[in-house]
PDB file of N, CA and C in Angstrom:
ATOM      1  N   UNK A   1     -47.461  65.924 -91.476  1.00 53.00           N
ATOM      2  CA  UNK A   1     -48.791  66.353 -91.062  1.00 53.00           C
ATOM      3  C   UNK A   1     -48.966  66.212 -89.545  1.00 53.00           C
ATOM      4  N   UNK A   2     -48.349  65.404 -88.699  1.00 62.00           N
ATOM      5  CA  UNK A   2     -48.646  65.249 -87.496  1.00 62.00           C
ATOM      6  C   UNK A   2     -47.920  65.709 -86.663  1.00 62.00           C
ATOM      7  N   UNK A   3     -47.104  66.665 -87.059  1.00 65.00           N
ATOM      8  CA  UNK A   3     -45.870  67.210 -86.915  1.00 65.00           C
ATOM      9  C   UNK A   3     -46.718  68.511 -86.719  1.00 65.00           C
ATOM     10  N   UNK A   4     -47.416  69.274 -87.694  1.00 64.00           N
ATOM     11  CA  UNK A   4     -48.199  69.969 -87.336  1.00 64.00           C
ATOM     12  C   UNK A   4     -49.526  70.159 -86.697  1.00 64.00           C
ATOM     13  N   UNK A   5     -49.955  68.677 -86.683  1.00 71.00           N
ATOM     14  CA  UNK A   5     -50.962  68.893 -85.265  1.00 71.00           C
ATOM     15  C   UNK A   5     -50.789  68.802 -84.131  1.00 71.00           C
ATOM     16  N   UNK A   6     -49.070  68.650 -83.610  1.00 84.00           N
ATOM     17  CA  UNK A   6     -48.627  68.395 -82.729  1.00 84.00           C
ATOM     18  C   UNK A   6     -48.593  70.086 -81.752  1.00 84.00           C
ATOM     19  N   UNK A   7     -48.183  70.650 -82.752  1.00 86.00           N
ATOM     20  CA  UNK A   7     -47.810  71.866 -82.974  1.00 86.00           C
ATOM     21  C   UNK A   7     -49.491  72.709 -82.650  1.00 86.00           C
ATOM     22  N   UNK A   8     -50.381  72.392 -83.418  1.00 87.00           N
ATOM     23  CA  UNK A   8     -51.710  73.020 -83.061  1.00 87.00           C
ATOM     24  C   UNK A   8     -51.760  72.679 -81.741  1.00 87.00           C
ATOM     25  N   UNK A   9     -51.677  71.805 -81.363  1.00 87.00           N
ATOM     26  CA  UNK A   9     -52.277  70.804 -80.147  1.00 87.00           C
ATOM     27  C   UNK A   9     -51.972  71.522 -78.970  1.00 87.00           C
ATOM     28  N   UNK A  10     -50.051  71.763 -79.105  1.00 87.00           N
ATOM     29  CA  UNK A  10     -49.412  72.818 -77.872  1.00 87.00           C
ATOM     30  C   UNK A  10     -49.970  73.953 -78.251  1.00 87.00           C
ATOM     31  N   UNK A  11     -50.088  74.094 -78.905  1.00 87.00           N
ATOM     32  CA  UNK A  11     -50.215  75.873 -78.434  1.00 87.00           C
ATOM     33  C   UNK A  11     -51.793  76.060 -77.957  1.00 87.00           C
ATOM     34  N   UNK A  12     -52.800  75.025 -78.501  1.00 88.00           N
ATOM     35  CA  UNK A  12     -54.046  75.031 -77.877  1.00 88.00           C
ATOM     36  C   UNK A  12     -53.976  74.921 -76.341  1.00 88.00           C
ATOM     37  N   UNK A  13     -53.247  73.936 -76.102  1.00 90.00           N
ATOM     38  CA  UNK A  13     -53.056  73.507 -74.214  1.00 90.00           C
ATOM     39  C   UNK A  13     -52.712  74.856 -73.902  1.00 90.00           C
ATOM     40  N   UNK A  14     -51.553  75.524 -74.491  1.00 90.00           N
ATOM     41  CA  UNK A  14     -51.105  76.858 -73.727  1.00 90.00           C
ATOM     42  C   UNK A  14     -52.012  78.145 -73.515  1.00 90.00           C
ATOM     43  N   UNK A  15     -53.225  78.162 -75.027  1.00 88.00           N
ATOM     44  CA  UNK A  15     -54.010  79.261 -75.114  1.00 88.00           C
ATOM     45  C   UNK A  15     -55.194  78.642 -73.782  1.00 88.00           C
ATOM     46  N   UNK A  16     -55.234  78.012 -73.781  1.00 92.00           N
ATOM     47  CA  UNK A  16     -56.263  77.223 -72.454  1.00 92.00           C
ATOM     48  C   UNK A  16     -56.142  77.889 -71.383  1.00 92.00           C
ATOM     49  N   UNK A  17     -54.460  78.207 -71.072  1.00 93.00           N
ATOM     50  CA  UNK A  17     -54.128  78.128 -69.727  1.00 93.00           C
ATOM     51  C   UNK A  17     -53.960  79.619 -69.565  1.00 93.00           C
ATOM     52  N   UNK A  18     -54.444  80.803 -69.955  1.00 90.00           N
ATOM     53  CA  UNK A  18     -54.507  82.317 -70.374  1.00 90.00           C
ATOM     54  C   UNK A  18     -55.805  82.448 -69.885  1.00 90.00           C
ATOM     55  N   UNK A  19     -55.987  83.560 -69.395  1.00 92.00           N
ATOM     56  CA  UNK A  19     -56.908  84.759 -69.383  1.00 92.00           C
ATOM     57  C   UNK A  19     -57.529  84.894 -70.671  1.00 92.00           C
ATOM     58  N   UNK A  20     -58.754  85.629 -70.404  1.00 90.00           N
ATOM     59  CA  UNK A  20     -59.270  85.872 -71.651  1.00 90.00           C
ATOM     60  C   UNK A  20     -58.892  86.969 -72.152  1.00 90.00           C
ATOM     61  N   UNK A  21     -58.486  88.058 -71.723  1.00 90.00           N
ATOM     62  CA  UNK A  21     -57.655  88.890 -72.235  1.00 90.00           C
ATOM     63  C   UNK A  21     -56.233  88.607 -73.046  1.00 90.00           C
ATOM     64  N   UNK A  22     -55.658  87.470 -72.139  1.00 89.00           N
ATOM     65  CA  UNK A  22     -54.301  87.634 -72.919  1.00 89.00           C
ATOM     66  C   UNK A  22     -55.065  86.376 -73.945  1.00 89.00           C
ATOM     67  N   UNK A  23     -55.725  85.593 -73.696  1.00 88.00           N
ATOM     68  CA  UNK A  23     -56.425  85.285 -75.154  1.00 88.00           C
ATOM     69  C   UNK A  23     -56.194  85.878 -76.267  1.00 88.00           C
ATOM     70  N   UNK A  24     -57.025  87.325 -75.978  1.00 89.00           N
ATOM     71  CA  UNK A  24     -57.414  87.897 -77.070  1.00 89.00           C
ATOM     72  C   UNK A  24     -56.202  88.407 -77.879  1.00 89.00           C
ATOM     73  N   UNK A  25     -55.619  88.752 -76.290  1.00 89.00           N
ATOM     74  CA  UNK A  25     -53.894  89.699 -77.280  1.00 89.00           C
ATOM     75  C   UNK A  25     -53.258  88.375 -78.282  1.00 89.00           C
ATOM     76  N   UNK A  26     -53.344  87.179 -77.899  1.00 87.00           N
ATOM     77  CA  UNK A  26     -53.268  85.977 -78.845  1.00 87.00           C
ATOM     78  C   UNK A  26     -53.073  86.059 -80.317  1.00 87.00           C
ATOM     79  N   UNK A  27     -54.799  86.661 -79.955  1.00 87.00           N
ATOM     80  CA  UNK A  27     -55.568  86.462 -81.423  1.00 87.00           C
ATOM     81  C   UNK A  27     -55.560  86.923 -82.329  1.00 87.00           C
ATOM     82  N   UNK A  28     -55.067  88.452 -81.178  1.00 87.00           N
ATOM     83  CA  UNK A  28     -54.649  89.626 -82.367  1.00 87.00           C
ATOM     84  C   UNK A  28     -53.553  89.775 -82.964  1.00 87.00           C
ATOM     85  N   UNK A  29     -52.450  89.411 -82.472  1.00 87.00           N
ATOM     86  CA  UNK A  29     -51.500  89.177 -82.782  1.00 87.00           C
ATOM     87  C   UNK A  29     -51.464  87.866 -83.914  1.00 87.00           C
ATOM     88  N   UNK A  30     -51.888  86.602 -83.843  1.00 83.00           N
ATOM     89  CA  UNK A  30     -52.388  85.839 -85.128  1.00 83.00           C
ATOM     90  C   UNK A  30     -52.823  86.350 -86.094  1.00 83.00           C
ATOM     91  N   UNK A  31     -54.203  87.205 -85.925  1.00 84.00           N
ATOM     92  CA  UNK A  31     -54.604  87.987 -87.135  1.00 84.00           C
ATOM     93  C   UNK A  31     -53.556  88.525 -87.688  1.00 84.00           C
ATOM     94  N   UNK A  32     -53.005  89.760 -87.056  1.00 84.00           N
ATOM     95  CA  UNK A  32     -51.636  90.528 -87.427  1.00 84.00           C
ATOM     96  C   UNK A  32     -50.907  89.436 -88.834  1.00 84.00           C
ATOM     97  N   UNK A  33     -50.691  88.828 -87.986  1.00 81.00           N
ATOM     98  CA  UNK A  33     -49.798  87.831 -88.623  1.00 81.00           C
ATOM     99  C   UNK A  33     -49.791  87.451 -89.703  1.00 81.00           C
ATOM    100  N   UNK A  34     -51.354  86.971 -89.903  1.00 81.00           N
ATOM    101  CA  UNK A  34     -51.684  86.637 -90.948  1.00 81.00           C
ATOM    102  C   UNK A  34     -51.745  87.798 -91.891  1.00 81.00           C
ATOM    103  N   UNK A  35     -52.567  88.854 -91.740  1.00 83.00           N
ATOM    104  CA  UNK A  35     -52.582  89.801 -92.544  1.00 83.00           C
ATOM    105  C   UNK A  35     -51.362  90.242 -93.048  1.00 83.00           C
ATOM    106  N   UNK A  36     -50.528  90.148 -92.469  1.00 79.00           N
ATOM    107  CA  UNK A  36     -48.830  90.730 -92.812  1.00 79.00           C
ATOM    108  C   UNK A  36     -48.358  89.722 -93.627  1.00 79.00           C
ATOM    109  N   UNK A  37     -48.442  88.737 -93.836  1.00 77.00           N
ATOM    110  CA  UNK A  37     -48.696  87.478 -94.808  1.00 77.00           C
ATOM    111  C   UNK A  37     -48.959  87.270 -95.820  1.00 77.00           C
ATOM    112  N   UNK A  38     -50.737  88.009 -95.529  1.00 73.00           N
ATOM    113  CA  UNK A  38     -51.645  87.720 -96.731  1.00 73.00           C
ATOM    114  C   UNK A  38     -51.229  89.406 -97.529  1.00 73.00           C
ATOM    115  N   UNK A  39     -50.619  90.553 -96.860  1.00 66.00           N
ATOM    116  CA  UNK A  39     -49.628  91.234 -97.900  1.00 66.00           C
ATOM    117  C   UNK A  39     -48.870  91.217 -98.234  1.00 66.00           C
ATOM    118  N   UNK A  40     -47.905  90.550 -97.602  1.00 66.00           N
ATOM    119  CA  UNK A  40     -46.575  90.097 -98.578  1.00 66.00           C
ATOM    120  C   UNK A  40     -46.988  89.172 -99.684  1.00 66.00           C
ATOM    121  N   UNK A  41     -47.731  88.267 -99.454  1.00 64.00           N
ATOM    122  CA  UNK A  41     -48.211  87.166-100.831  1.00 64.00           C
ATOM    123  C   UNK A  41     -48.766  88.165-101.778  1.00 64.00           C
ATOM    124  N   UNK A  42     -49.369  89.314-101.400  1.00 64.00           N
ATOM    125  CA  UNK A  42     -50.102  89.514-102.511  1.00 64.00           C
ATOM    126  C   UNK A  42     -49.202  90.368-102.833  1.00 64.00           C
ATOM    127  N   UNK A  43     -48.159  91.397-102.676  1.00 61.00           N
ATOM    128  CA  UNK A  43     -47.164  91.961-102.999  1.00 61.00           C
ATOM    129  C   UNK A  43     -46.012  91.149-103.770  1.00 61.00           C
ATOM    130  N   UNK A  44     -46.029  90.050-103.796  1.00 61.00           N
ATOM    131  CA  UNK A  44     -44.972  88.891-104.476  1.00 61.00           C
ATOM    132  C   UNK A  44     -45.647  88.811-106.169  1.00 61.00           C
ATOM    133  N   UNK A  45     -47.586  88.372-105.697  1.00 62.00           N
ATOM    134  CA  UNK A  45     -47.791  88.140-107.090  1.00 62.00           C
ATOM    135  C   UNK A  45     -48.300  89.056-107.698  1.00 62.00           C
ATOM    136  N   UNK A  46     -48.636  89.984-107.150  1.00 60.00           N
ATOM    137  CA  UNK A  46     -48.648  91.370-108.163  1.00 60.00           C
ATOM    138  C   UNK A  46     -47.284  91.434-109.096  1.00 60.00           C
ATOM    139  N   UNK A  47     -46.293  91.388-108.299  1.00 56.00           N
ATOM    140  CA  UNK A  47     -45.071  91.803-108.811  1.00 56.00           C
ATOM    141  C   UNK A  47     -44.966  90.673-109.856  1.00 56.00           C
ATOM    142  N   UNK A  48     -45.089  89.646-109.987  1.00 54.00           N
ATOM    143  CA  UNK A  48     -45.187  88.107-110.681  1.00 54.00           C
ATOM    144  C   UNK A  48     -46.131  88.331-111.809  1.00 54.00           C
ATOM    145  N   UNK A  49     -47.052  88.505-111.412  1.00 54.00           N
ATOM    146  CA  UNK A  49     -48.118  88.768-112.906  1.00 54.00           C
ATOM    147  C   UNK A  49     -47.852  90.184-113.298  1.00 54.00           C
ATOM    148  N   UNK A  50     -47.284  91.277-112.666  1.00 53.00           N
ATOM    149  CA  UNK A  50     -47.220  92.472-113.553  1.00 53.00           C
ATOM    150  C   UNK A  50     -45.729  92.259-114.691  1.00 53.00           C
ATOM    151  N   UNK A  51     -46.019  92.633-115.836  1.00 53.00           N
ATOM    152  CA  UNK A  51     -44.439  93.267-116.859  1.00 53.00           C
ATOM    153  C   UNK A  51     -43.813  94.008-116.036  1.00 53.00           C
ATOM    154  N   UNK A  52     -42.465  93.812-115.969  1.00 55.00           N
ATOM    155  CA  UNK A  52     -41.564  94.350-115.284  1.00 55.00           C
ATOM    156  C   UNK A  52     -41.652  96.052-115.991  1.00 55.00           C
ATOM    157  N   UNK A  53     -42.290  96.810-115.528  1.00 70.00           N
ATOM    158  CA  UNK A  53     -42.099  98.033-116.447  1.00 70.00           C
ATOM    159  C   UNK A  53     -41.670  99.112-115.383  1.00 70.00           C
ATOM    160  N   UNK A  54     -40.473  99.527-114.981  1.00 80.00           N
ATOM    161  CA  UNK A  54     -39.492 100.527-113.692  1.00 80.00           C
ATOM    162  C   UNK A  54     -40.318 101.786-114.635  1.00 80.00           C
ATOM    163  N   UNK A  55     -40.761 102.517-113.895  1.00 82.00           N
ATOM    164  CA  UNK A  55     -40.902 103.740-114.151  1.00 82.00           C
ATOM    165  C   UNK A  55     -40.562 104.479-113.127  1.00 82.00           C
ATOM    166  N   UNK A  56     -39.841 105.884-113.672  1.00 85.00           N
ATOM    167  CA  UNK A  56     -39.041 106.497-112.569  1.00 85.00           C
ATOM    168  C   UNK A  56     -39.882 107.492-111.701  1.00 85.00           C
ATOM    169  N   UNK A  57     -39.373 108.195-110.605  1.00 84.00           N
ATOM    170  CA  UNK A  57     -40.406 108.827-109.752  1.00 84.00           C
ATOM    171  C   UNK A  57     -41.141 109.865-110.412  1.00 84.00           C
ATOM    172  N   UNK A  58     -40.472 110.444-111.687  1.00 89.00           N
ATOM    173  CA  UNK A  58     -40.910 111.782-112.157  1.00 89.00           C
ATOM    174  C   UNK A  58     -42.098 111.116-113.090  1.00 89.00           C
ATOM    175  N   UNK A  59     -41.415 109.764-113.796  1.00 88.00           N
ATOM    176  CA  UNK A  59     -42.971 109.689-114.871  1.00 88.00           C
ATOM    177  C   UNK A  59     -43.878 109.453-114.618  1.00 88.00           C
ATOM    178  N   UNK A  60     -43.848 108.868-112.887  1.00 86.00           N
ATOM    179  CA  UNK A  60     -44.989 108.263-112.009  1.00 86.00           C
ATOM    180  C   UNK A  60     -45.696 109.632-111.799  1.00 86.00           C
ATOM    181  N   UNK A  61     -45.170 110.855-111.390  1.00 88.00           N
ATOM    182  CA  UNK A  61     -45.778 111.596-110.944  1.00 88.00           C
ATOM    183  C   UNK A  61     -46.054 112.605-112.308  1.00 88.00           C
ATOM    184  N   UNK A  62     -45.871 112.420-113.486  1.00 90.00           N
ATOM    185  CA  UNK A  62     -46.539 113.015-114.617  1.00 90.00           C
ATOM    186  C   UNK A  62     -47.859 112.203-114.976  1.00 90.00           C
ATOM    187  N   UNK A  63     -48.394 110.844-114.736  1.00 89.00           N
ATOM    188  CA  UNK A  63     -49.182 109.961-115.073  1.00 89.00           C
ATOM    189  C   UNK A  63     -50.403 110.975-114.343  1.00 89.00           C
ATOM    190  N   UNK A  64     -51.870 110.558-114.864  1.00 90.00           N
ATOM    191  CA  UNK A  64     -52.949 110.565-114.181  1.00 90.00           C
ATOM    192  C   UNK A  64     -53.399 110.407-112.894  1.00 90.00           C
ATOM    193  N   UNK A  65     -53.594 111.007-112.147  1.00 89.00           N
ATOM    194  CA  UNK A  65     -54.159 110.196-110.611  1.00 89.00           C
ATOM    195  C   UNK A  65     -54.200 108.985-109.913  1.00 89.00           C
ATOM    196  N   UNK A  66     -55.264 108.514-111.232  1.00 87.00           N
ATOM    197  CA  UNK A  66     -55.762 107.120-111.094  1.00 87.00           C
ATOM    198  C   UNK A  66     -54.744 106.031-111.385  1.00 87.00           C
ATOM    199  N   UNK A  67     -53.803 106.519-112.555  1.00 88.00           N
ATOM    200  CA  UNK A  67     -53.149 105.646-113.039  1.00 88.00           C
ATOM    201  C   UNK A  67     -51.359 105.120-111.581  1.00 88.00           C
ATOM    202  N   UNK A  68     -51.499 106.765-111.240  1.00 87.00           N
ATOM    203  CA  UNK A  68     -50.274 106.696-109.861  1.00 87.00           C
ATOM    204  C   UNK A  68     -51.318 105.942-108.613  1.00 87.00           C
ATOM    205  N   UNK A  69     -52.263 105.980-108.525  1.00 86.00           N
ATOM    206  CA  UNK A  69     -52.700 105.071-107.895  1.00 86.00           C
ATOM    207  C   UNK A  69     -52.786 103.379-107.678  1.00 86.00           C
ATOM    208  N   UNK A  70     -52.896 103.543-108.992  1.00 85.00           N
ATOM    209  CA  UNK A  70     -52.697 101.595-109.814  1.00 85.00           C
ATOM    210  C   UNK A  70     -51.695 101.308-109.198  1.00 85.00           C
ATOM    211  N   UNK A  71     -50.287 101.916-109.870  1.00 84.00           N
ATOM    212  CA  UNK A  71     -49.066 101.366-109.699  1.00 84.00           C
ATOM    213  C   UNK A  71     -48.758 101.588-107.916  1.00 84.00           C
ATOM    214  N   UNK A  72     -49.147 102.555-107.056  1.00 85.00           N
ATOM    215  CA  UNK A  72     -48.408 102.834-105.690  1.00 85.00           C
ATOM    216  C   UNK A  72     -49.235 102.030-104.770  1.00 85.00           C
ATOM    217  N   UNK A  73     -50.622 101.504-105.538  1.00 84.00           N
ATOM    218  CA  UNK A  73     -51.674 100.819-104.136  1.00 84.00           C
ATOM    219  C   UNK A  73     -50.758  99.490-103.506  1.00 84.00           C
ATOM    220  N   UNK A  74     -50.191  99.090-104.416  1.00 80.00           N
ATOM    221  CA  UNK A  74     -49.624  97.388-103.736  1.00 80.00           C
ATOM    222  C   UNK A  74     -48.496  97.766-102.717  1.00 80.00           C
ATOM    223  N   UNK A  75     -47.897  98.940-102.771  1.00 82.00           N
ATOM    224  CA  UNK A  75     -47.142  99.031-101.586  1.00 82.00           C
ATOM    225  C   UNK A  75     -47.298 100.270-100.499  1.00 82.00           C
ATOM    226  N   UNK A  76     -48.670 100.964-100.253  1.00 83.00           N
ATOM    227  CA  UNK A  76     -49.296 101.278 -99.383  1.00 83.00           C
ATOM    228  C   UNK A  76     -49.171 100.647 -97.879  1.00 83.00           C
ATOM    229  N   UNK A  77     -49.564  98.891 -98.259  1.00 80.00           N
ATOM    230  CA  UNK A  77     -49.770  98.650 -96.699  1.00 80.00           C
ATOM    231  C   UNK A  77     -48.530  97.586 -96.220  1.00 80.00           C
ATOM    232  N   UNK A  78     -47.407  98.181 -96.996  1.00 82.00           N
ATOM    233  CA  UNK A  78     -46.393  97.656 -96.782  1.00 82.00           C
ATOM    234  C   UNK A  78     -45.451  98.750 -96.111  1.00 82.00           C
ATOM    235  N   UNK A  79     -45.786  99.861 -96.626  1.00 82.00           N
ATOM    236  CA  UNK A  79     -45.455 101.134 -96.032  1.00 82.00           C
ATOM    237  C   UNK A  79     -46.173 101.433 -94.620  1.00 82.00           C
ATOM    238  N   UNK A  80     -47.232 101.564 -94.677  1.00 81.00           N
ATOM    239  CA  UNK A  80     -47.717 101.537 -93.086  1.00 81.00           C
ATOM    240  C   UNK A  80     -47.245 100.722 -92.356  1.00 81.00           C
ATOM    241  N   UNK A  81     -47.170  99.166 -92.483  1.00 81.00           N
ATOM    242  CA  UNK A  81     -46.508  98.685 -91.638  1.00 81.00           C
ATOM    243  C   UNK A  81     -44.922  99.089 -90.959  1.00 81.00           C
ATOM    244  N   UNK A  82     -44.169  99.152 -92.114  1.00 79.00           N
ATOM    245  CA  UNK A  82     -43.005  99.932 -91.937  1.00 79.00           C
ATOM    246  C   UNK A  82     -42.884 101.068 -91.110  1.00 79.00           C
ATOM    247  N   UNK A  83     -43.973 101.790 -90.716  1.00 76.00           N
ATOM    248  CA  UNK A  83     -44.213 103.160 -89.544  1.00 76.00           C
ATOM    249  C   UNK A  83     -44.410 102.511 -88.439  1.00 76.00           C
ATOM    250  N   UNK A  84     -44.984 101.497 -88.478  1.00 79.00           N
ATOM    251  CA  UNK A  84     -45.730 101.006 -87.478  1.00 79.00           C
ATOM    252  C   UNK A  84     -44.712  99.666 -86.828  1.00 79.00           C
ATOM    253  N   UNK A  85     -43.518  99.518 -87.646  1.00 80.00           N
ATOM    254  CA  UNK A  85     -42.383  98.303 -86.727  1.00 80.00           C
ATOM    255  C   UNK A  85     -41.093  98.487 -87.042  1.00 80.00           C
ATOM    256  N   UNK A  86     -40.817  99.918 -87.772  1.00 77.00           N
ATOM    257  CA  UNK A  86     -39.114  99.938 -87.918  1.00 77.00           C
ATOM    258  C   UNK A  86     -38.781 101.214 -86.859  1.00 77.00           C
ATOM    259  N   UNK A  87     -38.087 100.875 -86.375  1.00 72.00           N
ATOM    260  CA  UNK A  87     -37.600 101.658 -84.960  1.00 72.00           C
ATOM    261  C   UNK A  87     -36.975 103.156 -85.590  1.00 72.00           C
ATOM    262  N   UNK A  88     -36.352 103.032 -87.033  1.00 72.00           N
ATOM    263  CA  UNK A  88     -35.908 104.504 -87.214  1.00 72.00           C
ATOM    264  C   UNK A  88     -37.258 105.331 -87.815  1.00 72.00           C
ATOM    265  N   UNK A  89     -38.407 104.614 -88.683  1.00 70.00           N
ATOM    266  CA  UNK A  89     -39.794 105.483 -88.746  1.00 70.00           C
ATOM    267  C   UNK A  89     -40.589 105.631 -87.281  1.00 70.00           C
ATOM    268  N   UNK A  90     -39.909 104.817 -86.366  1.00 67.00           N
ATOM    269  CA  UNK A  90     -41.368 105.239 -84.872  1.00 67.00           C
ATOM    270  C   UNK A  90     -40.586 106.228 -84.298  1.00 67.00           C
ATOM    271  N   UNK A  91     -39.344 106.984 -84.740  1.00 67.00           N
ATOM    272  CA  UNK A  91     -39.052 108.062 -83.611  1.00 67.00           C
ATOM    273  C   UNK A  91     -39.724 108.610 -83.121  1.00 67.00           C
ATOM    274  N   UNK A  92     -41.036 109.254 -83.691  1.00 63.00           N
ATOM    275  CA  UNK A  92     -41.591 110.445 -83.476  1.00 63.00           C
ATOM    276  C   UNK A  92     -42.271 110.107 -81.996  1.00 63.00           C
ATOM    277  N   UNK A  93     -42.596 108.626 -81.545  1.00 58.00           N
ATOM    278  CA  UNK A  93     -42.973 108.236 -80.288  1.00 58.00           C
ATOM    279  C   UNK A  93     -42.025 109.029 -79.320  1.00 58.00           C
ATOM    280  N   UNK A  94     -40.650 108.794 -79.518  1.00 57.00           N
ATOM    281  CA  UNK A  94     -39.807 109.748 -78.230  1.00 57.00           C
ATOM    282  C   UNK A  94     -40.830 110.584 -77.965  1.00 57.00           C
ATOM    283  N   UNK A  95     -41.423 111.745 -78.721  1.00 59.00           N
ATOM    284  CA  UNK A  95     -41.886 112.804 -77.987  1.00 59.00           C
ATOM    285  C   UNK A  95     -43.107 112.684 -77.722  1.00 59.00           C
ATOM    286  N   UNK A  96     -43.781 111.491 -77.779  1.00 58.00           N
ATOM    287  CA  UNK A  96     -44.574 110.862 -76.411  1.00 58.00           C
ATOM    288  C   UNK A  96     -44.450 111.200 -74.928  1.00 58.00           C
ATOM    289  N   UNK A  97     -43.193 110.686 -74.557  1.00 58.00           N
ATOM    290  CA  UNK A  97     -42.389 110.781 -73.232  1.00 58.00           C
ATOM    291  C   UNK A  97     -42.246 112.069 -73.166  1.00 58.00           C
ATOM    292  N   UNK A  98     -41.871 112.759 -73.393  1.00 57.00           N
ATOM    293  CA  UNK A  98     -40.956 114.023 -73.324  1.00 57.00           C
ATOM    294  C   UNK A  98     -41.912 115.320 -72.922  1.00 57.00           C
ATOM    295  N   UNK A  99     -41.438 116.216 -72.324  1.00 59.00           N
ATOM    296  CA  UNK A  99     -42.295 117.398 -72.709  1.00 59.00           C
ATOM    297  C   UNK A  99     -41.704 118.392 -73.779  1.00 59.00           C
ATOM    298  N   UNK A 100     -42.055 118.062 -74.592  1.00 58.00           N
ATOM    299  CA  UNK A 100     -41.338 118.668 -76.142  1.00 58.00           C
ATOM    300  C   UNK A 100     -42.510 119.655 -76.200  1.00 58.00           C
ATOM    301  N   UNK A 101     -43.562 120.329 -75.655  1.00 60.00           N
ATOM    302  CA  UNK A 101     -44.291 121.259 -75.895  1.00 60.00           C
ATOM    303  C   UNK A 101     -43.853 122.781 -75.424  1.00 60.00           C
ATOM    304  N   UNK A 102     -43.635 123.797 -76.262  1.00 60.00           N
ATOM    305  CA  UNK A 102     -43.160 124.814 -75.823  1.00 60.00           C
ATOM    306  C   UNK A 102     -43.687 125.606 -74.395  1.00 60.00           C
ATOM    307  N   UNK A 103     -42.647 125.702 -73.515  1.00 60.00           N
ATOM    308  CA  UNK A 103     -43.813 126.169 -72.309  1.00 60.00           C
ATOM    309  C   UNK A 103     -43.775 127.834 -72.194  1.00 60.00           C
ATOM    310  N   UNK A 104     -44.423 128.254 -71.804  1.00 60.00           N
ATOM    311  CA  UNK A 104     -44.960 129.428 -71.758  1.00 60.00           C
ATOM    312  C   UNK A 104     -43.622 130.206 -70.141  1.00 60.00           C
ATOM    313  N   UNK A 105     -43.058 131.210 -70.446  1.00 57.00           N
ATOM    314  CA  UNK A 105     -42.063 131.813 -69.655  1.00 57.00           C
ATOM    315  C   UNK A 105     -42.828 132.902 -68.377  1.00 57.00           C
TER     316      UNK A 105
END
């Protein structure tokens, strides 16, 4: 236990010694954190309390709406994240940089 208030303690002295801006980038980044957390936990016990029942892509997509909804919501924001921090889904940023817009001759 004191091991981890040791641990609160530094990183309080360090958030002290910041801007309030990089404060904030702090904070947000904590939140982040947590939230990426508090979906993996809940992606563990979904999977834990659901019957193991594999259904394949085609019977998923013969089911009801609602019902392909049930089963695909728990890994929604596991998928966004995945756009949002695996370097082969962010390609599409390259053409950020680039002038990839067709120009006129």
């Amino acid at each position: 236990m004191s091991h981890l208030i040791n641990i609160e303690q530094a990183i309080l002295e360090k958030l002290r010694s910041l801007s309030h801006d990089k404060q904030q980038e702090v904070l947000n980044f904590v939140e982040f954190l947590v939230q990426k957390t508090g979906n993996q936990n809940q992606l563990a016990n979904e999977t834990i309390s659901q019957p193991q029942q594999r259904l394949s892509l085609q019977e998923i997509a013969r089911l009801p709406l609602a019902e392909r909804h049930k089963i695909l919501e728990p890994f929604i924001a596991a998928t966004s994240e995945d756009f949002l921090t695996d370097p082969e889904l962010t390609e599409f940023s390259v053409l950020d940089g680039e002038d990839w817009e067709i120009s006129k001759i």
